[in-house]
JSON list of C-alpha atoms in Angstrom, two decimals:
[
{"chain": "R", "resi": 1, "resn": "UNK", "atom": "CA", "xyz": [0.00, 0.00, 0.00]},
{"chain": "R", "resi": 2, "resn": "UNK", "atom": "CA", "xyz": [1.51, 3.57, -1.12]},
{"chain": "R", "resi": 3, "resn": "UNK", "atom": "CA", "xyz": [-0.60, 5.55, 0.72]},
{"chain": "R", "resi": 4, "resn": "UNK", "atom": "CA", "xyz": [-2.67, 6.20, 3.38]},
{"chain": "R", "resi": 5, "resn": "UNK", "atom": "CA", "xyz": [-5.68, 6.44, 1.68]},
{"chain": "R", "resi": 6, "resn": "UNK", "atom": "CA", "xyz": [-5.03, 2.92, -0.09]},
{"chain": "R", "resi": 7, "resn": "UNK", "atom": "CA", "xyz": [-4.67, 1.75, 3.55]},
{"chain": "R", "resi": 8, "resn": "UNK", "atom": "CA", "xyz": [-8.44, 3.09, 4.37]},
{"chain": "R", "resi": 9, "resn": "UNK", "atom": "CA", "xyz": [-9.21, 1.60, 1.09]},
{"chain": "R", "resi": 10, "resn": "UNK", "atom": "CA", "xyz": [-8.00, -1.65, 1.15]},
{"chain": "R", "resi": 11, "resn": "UNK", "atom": "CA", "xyz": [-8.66, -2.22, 4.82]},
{"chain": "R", "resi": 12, "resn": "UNK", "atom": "CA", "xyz": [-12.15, -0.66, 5.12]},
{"chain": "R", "resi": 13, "resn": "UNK", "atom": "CA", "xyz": [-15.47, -0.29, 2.69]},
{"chain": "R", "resi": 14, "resn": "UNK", "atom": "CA", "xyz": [-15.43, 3.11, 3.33]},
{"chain": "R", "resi": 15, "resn": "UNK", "atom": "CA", "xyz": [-14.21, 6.21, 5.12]},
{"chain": "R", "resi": 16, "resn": "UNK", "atom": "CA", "xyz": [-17.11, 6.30, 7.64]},
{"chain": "R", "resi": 17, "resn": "UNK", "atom": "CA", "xyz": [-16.25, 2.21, 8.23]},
{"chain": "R", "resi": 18, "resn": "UNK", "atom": "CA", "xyz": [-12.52, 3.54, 8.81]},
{"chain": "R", "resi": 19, "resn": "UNK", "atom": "CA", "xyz": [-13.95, 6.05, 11.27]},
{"chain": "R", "resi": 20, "resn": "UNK", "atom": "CA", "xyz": [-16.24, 3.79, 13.04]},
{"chain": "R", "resi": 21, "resn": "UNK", "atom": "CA", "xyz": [-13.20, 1.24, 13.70]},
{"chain": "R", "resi": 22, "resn": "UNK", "atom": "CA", "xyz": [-10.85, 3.45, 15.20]},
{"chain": "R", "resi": 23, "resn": "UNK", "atom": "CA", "xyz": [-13.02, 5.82, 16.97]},
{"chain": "R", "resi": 24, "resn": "UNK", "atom": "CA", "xyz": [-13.74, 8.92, 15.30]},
{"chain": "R", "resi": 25, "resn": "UNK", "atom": "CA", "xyz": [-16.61, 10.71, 13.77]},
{"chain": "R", "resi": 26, "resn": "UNK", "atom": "CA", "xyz": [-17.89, 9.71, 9.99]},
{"chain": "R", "resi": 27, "resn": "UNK", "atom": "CA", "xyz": [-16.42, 12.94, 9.17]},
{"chain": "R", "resi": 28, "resn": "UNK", "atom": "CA", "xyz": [-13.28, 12.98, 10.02]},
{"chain": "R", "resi": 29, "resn": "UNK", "atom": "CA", "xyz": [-12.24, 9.56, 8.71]},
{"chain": "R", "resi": 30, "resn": "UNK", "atom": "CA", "xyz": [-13.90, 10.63, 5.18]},
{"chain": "R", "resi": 31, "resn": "UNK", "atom": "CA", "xyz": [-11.73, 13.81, 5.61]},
{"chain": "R", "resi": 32, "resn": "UNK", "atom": "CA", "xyz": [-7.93, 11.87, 6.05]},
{"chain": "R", "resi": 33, "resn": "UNK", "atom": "CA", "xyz": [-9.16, 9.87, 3.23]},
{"chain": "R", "resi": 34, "resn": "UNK", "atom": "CA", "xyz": [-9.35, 12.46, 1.18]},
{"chain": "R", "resi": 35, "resn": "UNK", "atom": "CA", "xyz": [-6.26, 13.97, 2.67]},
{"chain": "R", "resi": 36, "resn": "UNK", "atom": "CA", "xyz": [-4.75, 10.89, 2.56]},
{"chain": "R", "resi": 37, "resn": "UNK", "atom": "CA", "xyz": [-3.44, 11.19, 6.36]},
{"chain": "R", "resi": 38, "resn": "UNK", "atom": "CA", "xyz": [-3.88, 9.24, 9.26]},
{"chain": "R", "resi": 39, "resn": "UNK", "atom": "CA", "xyz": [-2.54, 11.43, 12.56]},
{"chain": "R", "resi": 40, "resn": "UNK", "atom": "CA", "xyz": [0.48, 9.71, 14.09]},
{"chain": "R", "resi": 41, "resn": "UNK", "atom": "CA", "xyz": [-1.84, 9.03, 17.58]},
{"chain": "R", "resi": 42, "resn": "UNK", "atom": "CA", "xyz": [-3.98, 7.16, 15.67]},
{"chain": "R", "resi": 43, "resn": "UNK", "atom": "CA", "xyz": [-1.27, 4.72, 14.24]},
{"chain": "R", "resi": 44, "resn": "UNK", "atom": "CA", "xyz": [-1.53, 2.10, 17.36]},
{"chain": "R", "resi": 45, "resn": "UNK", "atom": "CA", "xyz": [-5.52, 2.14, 16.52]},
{"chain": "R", "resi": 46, "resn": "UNK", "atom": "CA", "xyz": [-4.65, 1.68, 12.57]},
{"chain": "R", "resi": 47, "resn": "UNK", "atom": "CA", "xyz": [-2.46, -1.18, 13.29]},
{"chain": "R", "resi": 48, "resn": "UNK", "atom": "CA", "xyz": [-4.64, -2.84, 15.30]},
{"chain": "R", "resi": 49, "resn": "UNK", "atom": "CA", "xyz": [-7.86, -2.90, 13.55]},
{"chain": "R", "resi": 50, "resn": "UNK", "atom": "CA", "xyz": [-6.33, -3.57, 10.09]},
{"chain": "R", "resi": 51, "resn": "UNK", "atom": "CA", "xyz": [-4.51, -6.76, 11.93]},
{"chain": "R", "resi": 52, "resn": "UNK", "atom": "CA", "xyz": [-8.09, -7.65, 13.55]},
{"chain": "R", "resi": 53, "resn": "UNK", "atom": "CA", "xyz": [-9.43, -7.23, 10.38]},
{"chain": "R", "resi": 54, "resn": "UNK", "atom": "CA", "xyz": [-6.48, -9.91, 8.85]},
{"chain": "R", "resi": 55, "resn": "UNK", "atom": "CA", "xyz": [-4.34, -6.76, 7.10]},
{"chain": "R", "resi": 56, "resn": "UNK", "atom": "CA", "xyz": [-0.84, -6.39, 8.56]},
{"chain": "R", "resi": 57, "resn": "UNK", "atom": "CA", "xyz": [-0.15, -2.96, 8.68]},
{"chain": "R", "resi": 58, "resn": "UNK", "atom": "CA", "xyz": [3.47, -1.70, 10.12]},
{"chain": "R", "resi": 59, "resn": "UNK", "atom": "CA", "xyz": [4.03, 1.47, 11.67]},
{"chain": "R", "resi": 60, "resn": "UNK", "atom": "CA", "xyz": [7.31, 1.45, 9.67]},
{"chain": "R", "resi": 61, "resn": "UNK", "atom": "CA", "xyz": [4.87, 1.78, 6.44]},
{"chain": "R", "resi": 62, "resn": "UNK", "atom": "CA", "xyz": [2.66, 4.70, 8.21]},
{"chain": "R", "resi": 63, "resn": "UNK", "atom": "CA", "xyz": [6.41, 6.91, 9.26]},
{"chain": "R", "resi": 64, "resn": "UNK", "atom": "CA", "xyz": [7.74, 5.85, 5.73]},
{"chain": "R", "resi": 65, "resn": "UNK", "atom": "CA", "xyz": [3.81, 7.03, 4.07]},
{"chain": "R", "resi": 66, "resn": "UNK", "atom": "CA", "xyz": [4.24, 9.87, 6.67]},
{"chain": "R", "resi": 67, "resn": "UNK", "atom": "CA", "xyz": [8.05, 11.08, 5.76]},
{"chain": "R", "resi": 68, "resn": "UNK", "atom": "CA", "xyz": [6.65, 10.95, 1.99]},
{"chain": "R", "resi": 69, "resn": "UNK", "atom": "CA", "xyz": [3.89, 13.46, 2.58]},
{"chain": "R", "resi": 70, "resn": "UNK", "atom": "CA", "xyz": [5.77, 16.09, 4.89]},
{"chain": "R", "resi": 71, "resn": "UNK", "atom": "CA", "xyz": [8.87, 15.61, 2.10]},
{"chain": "R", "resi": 72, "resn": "UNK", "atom": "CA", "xyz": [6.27, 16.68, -0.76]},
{"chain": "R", "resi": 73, "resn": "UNK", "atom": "CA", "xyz": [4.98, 19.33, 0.80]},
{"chain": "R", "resi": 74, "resn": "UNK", "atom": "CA", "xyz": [8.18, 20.71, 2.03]},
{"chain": "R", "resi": 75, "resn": "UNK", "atom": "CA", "xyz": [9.01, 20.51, -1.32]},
{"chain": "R", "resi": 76, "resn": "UNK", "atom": "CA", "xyz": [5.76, 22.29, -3.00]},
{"chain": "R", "resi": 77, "resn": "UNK", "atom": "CA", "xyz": [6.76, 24.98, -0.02]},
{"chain": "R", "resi": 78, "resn": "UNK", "atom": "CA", "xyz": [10.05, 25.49, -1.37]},
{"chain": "R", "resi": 79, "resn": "UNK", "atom": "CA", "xyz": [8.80, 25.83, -5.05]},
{"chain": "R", "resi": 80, "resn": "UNK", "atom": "CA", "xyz": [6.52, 28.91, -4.16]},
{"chain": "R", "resi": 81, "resn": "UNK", "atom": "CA", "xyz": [9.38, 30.85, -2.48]},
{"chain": "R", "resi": 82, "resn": "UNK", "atom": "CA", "xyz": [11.63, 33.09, -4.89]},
{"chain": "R", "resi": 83, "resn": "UNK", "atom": "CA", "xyz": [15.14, 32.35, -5.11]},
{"chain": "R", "resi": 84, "resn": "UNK", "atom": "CA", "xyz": [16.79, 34.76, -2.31]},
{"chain": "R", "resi": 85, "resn": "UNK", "atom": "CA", "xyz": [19.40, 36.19, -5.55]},
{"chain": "R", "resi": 86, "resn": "UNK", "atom": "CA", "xyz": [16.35, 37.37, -7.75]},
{"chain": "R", "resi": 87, "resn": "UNK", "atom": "CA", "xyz": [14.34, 38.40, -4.49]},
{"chain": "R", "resi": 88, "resn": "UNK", "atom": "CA", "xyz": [17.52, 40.75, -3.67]},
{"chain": "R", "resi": 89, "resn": "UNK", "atom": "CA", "xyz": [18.11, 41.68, -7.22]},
{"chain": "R", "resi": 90, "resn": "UNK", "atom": "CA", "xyz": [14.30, 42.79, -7.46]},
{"chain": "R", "resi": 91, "resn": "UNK", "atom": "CA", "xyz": [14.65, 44.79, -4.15]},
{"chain": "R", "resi": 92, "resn": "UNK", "atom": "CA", "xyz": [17.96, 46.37, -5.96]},
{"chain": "R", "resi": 93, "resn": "UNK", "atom": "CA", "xyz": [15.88, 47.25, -8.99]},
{"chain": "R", "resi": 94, "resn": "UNK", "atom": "CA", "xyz": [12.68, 48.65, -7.18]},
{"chain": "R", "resi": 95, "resn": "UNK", "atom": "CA", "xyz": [15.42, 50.71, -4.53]},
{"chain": "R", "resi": 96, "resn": "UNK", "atom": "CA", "xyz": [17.67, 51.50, -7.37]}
]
């Protein structure tokens, strides 16, 4: 499984199914499916149900899922900042 939301997937019918198993409203398991993110303190909860449920899940696969996702978005972070030389050379021109 690649991601989290293929974990919810192929574990559980649905989001709200998800939810019900570890103990949080419809809502909110719908919403980290769509996200695709399941909060660290729900990991133990994850694991357990999905191995109830005859799906091994590790917790080395949820930090290695969870290292993926902060990576990416670090990385779309770093794509909407300006290089600092043509921020300074822009300040340069507009102080000229």
């Amino acid at each position: 499984m690649e991601s989290f939301s293929a974990i919810i997937d192929g574990v559980w019918d649905s989001g709200a199914a998800f939810a019900a198993d570890i103990g949080v409203l419809p809502v909110t398991g719908r919403a980290w499916r769509t996200r695709d993110w399941i909060p660290p303190e729900y990991w133990c909860r994850v694991v357990a149900r999905a191995r109830a449920r005859g799906v091994e899940i590790s917790f080395a696969l949820l930090a290695r899922l969870a290292a993926r996702r902060l990576a990416h978005r670090e990385a779309l972070a770093d794509s909407n900042q300006p290089p600092a030389a043509a921020s300074a050379a822009s300040e340069a021109e507009a102080f000229g």
